[in-house]
Tab-separated table of C-alpha atoms and ligand atoms in Angstrom:
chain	number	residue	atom	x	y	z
A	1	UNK	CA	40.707	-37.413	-13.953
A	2	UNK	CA	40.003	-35.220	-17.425
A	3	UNK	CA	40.789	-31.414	-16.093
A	4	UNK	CA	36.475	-30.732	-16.913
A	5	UNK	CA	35.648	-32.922	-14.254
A	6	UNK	CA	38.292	-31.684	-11.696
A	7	UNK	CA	36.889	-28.209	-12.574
A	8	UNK	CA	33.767	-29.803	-12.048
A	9	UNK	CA	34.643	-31.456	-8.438
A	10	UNK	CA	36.201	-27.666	-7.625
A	11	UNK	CA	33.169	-25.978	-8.360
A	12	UNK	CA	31.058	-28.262	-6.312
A	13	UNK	CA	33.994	-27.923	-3.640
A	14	UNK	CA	33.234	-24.178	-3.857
A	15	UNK	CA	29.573	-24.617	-3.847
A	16	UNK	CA	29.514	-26.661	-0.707
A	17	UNK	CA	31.895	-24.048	1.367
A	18	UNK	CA	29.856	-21.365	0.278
A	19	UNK	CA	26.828	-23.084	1.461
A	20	UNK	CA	27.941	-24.415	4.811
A	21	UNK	CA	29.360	-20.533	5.163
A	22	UNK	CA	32.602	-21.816	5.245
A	23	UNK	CA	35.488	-19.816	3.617
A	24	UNK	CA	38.655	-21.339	3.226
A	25	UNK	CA	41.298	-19.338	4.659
A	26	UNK	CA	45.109	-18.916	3.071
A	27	UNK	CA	48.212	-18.916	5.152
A	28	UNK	CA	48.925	-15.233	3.719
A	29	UNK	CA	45.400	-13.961	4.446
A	30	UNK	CA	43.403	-15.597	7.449
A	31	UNK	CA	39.975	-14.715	7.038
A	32	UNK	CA	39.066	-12.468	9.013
A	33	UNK	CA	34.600	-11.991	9.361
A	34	UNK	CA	35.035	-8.148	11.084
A	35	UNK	CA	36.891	-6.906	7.849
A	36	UNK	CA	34.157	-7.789	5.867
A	37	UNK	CA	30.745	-5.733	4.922
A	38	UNK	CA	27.675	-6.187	5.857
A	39	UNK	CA	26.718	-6.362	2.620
A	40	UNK	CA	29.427	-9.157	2.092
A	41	UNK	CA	28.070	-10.872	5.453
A	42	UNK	CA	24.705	-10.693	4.401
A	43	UNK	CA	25.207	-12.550	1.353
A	44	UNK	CA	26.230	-15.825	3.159
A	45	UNK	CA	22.753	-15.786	4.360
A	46	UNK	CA	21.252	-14.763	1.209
A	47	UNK	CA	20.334	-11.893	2.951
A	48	UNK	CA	20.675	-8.375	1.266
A	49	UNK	CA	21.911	-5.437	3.567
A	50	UNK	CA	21.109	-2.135	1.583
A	51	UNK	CA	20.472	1.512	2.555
A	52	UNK	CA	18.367	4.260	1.514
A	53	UNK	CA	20.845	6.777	-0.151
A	54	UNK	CA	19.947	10.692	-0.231
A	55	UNK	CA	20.521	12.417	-3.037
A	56	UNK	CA	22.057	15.350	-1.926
A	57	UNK	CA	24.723	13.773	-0.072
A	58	UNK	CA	25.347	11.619	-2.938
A	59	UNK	CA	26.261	14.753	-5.119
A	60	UNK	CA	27.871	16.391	-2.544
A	61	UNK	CA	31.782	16.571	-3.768
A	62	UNK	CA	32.740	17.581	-0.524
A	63	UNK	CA	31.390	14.675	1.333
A	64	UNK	CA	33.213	11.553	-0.477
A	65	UNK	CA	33.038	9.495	2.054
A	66	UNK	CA	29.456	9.428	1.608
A	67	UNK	CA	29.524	7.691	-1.412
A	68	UNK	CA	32.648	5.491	-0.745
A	69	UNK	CA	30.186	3.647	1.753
A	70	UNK	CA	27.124	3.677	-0.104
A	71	UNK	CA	28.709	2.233	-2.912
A	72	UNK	CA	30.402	-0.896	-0.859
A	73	UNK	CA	29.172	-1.545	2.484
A	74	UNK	CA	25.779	-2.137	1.319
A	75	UNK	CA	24.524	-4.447	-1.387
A	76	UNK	CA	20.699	-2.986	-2.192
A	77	UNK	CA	19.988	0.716	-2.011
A	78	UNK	CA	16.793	2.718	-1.625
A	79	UNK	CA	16.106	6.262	-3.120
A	80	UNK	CA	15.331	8.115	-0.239
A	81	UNK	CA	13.222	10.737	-1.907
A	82	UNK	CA	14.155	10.326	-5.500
A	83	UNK	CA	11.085	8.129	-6.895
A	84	UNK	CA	8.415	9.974	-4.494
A	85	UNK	CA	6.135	11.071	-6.968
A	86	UNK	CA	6.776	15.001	-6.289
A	87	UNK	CA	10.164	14.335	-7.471
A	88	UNK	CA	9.557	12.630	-10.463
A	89	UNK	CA	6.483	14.987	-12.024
A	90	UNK	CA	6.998	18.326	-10.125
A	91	UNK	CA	4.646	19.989	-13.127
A	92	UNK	CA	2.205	17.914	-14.604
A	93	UNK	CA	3.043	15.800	-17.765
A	94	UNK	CA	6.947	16.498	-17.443
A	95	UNK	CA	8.457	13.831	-15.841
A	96	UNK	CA	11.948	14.514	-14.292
A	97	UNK	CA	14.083	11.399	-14.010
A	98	UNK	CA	17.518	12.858	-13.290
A	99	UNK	CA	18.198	11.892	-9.325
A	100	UNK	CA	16.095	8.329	-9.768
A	101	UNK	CA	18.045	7.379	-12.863
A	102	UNK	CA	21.459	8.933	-11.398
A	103	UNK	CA	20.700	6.117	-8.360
A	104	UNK	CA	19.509	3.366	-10.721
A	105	UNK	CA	22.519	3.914	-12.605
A	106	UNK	CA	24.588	3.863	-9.167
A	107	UNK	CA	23.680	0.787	-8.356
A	108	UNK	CA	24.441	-0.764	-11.677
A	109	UNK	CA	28.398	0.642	-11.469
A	110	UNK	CA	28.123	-0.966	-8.051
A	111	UNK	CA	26.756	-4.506	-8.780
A	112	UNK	CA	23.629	-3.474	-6.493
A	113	UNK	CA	20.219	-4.299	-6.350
A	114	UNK	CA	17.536	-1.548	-6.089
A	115	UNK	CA	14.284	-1.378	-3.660
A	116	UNK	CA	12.016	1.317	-5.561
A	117	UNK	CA	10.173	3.360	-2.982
A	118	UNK	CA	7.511	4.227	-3.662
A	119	UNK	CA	4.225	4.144	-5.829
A	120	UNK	CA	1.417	5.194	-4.056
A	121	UNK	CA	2.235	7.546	-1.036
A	122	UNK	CA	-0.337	9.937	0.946
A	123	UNK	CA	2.670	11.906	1.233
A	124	UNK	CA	5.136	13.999	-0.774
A	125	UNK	CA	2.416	14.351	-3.748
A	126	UNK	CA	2.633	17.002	-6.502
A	127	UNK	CA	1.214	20.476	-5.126
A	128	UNK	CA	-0.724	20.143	-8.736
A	129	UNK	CA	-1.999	17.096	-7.674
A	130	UNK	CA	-3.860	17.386	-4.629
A	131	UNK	CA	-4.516	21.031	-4.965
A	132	UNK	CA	-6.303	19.755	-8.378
A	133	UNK	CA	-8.602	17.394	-6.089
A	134	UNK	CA	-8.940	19.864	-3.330
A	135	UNK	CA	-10.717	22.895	-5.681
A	136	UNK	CA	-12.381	19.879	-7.997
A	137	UNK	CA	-10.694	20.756	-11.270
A	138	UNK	CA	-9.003	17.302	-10.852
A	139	UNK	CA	-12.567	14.460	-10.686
A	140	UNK	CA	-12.236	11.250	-8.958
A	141	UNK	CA	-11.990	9.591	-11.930
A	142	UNK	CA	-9.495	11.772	-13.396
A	143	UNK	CA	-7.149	10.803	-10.550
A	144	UNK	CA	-7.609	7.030	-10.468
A	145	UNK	CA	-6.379	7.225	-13.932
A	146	UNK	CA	-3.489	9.673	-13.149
A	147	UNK	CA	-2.456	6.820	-10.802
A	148	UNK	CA	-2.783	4.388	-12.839
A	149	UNK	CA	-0.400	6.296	-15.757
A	150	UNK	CA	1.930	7.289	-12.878
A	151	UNK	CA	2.480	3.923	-11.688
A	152	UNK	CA	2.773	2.332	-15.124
A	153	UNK	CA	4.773	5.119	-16.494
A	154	UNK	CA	7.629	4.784	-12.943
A	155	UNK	CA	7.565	1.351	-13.428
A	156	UNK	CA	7.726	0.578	-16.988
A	157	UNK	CA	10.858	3.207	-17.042
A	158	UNK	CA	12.557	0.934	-14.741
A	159	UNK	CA	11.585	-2.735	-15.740
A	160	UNK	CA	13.912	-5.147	-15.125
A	161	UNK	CA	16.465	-2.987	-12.585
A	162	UNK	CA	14.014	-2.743	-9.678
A	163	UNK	CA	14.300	-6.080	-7.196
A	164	UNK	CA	11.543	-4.683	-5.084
A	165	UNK	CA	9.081	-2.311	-5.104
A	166	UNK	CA	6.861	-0.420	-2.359
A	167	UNK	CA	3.499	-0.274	-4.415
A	168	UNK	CA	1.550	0.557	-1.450
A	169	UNK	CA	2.819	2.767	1.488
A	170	UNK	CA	1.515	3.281	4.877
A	171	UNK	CA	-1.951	3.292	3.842
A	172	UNK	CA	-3.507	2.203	7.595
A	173	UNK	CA	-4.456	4.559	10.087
A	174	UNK	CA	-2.574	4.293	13.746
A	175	UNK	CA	-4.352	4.066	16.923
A	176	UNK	CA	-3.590	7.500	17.869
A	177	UNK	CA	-5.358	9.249	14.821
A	178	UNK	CA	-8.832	9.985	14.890
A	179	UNK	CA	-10.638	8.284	14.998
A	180	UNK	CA	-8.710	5.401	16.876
A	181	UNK	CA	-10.701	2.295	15.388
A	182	UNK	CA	-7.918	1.410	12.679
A	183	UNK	CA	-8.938	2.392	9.144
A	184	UNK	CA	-7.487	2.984	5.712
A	185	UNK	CA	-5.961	6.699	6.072
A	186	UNK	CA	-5.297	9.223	3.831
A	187	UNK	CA	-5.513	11.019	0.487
A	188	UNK	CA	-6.063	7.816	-1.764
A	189	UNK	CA	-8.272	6.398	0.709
A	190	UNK	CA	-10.368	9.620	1.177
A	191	UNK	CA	-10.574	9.411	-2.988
A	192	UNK	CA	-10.486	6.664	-4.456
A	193	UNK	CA	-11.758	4.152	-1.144
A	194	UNK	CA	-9.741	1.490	-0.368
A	195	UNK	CA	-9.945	-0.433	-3.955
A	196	UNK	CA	-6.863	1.700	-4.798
A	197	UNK	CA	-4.844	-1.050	-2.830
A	198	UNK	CA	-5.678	-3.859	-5.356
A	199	UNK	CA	-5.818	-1.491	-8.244
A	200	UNK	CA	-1.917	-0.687	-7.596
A	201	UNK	CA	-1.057	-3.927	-7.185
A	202	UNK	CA	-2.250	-4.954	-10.410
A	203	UNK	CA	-0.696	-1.814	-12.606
A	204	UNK	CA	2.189	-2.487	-11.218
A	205	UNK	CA	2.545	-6.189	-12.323
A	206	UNK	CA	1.557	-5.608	-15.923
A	207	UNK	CA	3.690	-2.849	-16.306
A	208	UNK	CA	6.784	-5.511	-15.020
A	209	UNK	CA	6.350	-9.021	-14.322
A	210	UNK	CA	9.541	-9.597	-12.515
A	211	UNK	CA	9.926	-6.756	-9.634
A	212	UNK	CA	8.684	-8.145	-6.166
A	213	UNK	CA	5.618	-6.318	-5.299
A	214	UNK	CA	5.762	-4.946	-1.314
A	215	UNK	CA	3.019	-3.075	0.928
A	216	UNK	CA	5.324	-1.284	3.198
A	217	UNK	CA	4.538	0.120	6.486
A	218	UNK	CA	5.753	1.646	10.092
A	219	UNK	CA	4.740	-0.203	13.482
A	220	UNK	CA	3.911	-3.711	12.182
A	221	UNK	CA	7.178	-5.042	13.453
A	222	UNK	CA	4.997	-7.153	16.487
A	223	UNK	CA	1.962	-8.335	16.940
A	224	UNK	CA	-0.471	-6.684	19.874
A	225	UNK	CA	-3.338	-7.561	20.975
A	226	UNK	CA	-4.587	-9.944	18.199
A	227	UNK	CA	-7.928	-7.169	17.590
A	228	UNK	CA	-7.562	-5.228	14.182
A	229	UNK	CA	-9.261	-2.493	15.649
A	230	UNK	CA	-6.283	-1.423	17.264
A	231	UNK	CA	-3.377	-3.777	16.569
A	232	UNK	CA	-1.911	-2.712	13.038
A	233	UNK	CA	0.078	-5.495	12.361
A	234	UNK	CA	-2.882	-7.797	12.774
A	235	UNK	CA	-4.960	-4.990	10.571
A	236	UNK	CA	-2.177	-5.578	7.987
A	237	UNK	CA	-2.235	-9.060	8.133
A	238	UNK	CA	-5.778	-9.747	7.345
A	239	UNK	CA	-5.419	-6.984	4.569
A	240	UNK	CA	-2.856	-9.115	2.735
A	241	UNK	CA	-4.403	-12.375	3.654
A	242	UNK	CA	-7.902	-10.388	1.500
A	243	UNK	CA	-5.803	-9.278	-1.392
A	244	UNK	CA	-3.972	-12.778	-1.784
A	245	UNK	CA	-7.233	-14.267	-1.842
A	246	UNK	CA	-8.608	-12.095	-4.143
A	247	UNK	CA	-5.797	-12.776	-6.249
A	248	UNK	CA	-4.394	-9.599	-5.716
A	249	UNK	CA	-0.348	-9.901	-7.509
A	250	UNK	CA	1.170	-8.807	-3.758
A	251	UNK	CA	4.113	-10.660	-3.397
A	252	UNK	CA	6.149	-9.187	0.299
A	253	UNK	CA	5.431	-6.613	3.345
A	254	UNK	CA	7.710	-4.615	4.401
A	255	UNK	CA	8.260	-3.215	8.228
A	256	UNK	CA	9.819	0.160	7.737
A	257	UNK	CA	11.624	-0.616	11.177
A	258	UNK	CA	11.473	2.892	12.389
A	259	UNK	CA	11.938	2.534	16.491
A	260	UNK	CA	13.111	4.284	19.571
A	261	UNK	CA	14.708	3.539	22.405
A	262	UNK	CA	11.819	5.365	24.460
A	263	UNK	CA	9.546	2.949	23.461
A	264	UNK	CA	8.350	-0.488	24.888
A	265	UNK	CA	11.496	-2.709	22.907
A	266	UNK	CA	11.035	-5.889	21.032
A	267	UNK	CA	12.098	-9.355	21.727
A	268	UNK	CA	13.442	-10.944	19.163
A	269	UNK	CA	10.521	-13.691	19.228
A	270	UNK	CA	7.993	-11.546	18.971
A	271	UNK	CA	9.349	-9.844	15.771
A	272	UNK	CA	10.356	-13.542	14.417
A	273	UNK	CA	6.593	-14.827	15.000
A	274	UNK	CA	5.312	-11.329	13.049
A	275	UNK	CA	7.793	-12.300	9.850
A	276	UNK	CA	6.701	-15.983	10.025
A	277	UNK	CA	2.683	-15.088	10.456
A	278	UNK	CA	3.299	-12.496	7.394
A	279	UNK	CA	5.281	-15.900	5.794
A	280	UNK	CA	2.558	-18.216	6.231
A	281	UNK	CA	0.422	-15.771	3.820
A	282	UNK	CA	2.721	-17.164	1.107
A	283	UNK	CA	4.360	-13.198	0.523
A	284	UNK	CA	8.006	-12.239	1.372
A	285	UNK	CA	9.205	-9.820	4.255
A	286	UNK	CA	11.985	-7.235	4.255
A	287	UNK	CA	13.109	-4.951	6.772
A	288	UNK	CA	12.490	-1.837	4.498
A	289	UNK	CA	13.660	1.263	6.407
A	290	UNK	CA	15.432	0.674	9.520
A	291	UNK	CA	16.741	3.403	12.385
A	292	UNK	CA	16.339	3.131	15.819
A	293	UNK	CA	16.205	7.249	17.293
A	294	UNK	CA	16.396	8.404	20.935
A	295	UNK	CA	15.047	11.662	22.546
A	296	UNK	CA	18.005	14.430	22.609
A	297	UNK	CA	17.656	15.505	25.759
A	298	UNK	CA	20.244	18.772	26.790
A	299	UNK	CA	22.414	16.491	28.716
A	300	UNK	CA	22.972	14.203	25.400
A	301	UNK	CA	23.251	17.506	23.466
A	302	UNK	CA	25.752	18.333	25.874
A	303	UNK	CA	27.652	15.626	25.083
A	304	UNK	CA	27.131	13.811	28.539
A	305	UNK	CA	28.135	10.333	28.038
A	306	UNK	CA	25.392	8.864	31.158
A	307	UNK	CA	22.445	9.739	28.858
A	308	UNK	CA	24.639	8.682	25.792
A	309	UNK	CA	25.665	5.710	26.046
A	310	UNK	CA	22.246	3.707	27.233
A	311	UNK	CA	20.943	5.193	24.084
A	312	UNK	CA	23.443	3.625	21.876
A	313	UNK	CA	23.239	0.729	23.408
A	314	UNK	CA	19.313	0.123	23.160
A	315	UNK	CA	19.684	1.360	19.773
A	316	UNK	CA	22.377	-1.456	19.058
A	317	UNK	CA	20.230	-4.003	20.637
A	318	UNK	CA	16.854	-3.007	18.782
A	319	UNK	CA	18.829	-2.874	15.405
A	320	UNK	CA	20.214	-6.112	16.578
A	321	UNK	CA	16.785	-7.836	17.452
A	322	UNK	CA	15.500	-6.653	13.811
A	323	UNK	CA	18.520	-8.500	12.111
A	324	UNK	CA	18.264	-11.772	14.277
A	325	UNK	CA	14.504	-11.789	13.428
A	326	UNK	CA	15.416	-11.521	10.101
A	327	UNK	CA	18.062	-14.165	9.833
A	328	UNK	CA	15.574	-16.833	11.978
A	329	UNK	CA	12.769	-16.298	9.022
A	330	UNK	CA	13.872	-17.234	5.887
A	331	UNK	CA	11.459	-15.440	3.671
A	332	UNK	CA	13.565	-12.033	5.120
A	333	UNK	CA	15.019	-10.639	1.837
A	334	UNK	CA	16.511	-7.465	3.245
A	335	UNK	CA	17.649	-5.386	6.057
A	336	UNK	CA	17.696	-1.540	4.406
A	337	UNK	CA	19.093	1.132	7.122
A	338	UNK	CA	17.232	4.485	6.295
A	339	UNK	CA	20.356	5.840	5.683
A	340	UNK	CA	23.593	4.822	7.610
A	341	UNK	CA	25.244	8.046	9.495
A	342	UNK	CA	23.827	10.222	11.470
A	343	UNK	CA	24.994	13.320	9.508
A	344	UNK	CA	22.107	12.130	6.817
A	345	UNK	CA	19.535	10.679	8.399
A	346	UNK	CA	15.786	12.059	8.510
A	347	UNK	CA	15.115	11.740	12.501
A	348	UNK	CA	16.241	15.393	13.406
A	349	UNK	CA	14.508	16.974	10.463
A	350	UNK	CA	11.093	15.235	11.271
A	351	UNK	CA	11.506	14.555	15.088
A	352	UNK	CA	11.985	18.152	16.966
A	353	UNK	CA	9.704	17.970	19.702
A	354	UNK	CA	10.924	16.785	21.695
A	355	UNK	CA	14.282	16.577	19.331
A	356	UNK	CA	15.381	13.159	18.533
A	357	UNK	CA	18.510	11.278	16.855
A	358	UNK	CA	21.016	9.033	17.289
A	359	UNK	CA	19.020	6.912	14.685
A	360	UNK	CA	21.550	5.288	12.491
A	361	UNK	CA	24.583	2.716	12.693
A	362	UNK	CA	27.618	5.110	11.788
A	363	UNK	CA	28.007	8.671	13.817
A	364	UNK	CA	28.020	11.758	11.866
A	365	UNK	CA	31.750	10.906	11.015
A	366	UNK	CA	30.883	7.912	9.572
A	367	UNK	CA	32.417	5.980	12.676
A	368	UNK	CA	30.444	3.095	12.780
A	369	UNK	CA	28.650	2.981	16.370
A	370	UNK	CA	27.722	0.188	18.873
A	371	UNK	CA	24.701	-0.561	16.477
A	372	UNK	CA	26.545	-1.326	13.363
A	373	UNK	CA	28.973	-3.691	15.033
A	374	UNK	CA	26.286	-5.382	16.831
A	375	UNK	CA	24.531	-6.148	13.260
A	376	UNK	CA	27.916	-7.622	12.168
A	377	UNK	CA	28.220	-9.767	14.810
A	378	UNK	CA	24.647	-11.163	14.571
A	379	UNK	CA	25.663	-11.748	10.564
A	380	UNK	CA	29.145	-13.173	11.458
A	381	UNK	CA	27.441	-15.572	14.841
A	382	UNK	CA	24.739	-16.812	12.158
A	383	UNK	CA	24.455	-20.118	10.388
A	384	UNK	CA	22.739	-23.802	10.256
A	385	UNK	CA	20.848	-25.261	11.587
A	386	UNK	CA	18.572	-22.294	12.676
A	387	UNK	CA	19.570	-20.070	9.913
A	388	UNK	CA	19.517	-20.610	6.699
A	389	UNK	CA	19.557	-19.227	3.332
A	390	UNK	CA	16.925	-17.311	2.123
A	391	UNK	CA	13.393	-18.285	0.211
A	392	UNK	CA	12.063	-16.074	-2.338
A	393	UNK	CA	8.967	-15.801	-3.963
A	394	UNK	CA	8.234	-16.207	-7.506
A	395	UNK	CA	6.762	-13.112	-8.084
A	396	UNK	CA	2.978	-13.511	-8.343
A	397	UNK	CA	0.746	-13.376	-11.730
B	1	XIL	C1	11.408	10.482	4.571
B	1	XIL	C2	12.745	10.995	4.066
B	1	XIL	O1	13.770	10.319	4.738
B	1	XIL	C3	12.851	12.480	4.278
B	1	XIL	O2	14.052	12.984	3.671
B	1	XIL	C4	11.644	13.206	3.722
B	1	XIL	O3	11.705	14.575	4.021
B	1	XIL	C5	10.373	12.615	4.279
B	1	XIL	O4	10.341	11.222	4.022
B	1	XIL	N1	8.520	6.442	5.818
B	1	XIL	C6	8.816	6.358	4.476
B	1	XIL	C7	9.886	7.205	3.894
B	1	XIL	O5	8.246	5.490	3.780
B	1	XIL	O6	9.631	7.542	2.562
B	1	XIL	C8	10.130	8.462	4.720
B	1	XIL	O7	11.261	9.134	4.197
B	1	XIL	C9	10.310	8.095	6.165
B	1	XIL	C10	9.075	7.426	6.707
């Protein structure tokens, strides 16, 4: 045979292993699934693993290790605060790119993909921004067109290196807010009415045709009771299955994936059947921002390993439910941890009454915990028939 078409046969040899998740193993190096990342694991699936990365830790000289696992257990990364809109135009008209472009360029030394997070927030807005709607020197339609520069200008900057981005975020009421009857919440909602939704959408794809476009949101992991009046995943649901309709260029949703352990916990069926209901729209999912936290009572504080350790392990096995959820639907494009040690992650900061934490898969040492090895395993156990490599949309016109 002509040496082309044994490189040929080789590459198809390759192919095939790689496909059937078989790799071959040498007599020097047995291969060995636990060495690997999850980033690396993920990948067999088609499945990115990423995290959201903080950029104070990842300028922090005297934390090294922080960066040393950003860079290769994980294949996608976030900006944890970096592309909120308060970071990127603290004064009006001047635009500071420095920590989003330090992380976009991050990911490029690292071969990794980016999720930009996010567009159109209630939260962490410019003080010049919603104080200029507050005393009226900023008019309604003033602001529509402010959001329509700020989401053209953010995304145009980074055509072409974002994979996914969270146009929309958490823009639905919960049924604990006032009042209950699920609604569209919040400052864009209170000024602009809910059009903003579609309007964002559509900036967004003619400012880059390529990025995936995701509404992203907390507590739509499961289905409830079926009634959008008080089940938000259902509320979500029909809100994509509008915009689609309407033609709306909304290509994934994204469960944030922020749990606890206090809570009523997730079978893995239940969060499967969400993904595949979300599927059957024709968008994408992703796991966007996952942590699993557990009350800090004084007995965990004090270090007492009978209040420790059942929190680890429900936070392992709600992590764990997420990723097997994930892997069984095969529109599930990533699994992002909102940040992976506990000496970075949000929960204690915004959780303090009663304190909470425990949240992420490594410990503040960046030992991995119960969690991280339970992902591993679920990535490692995974393959055909029931799992299989990933389907993703062509991003929608
Ligand atoms: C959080 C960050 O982790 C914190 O550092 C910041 O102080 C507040 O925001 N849902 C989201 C994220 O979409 O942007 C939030 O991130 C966590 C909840």
């Amino acid at each position: 045979m002509k040496l082309r078409r044994w490189m040929a046969v080789g590459a198809v040899a390759v192919a095939t292993a790689a496909t059937l998740n078989m790799v071959p193993a040498t007599a020097g190096r047995p291969y060995d699934p636990t060495a690997q990342t999850l980033g690396a694991l993920g990948l067999r699936h088609g499945l990115q693993i990423g995290t959201a990365v903080s950029a104070d830790a990842l300028n922090d000289t005297a934390d090294p290790e922080y960066r040393k696992i950003a860079a290769s257990e994980f294949v996608s990364v976030t900006a944890e605060n970096a592309m909120k809109w308060e970071s990127l135009e603290p004064t009006r008209g001047s635009y500071d790119w420095e920590a989003a472009d330090q992380l976009v360029n991050f990911a490029k030394r690292n071969r990794q993909s980016v999720r930009g997070h996010v567009l159109v927030w209630h939260n962490q807005l410019p003080q010049w921004l919603t104080e200029g709607v507050a005393d009226g020197s900023i008019s309604k339609q003033e602001l529509r067109e402010l959001l329509r520069k700020h989401i053209t200008t953010v995304v145009k900057r980074y055509k072409g290196k974002i994979w996914q981005w969270d146009v929309v975020n958490e823009a639905v009421s919960d049924p604990w807010d006032t009042p209950p009857t699920l609604h569209y919440k919040g400052f864009w909602a209170e000024n602009l009415g809910p059009g903003y939704i579609a309007d964002a959408f559509r900036w967004a794809r003619a400012a880059d045709p390529r990025a995936l476009l995701f509404y992203n949101d907390y507590n739509i992991e499961a289905f409830g009771s079926g009634n959008p009046a008080d089940d938000k995943t259902q509320f979500v649901y029909d809100m994509v299955k509008r915009l689609r309709a309407q033609g709306v260029p909304i290509d994934g949703v994204g469960a944030q994936g922020h749990l606890g352990t206090q809570y009523g916990n997730f079978n893995t069926f239940q969060v499967t059947e969400a993904l595949k209901k979300f599927t059957s729209l024709g968008v994408a999912t992703a796991f966007t921002e996952v942590d699993v936290r557990s009350q800090m009572t004084e007995a965990v504080q004090a270090g007492n390993s009978e209040e420790i350790n059942p929190r680890l392990q429900a936070s392992a096995a709600n992590h764990s439910v997420l990723m097997k959820a994930c892997l069984l639907v095969r529109s599930c494009l990533s699994y992002t941890v909102w940040g992976f040690s506990d000496k970075h992650s949000w929960v204690p900061g915004w959780f303090d009454d009663p304190p909470e934490g425990l949240a992420t898969i490594m410990d503040e040492n960046y030992q991995p915990k119960l969690a991280y090895h339970e992902i591993k395993s679920d990535l490692i156990l995974a393959g055909p028939p029931f799992v299989l490599p990933r389907i993703a949309p062509k991003p929608r016109r």
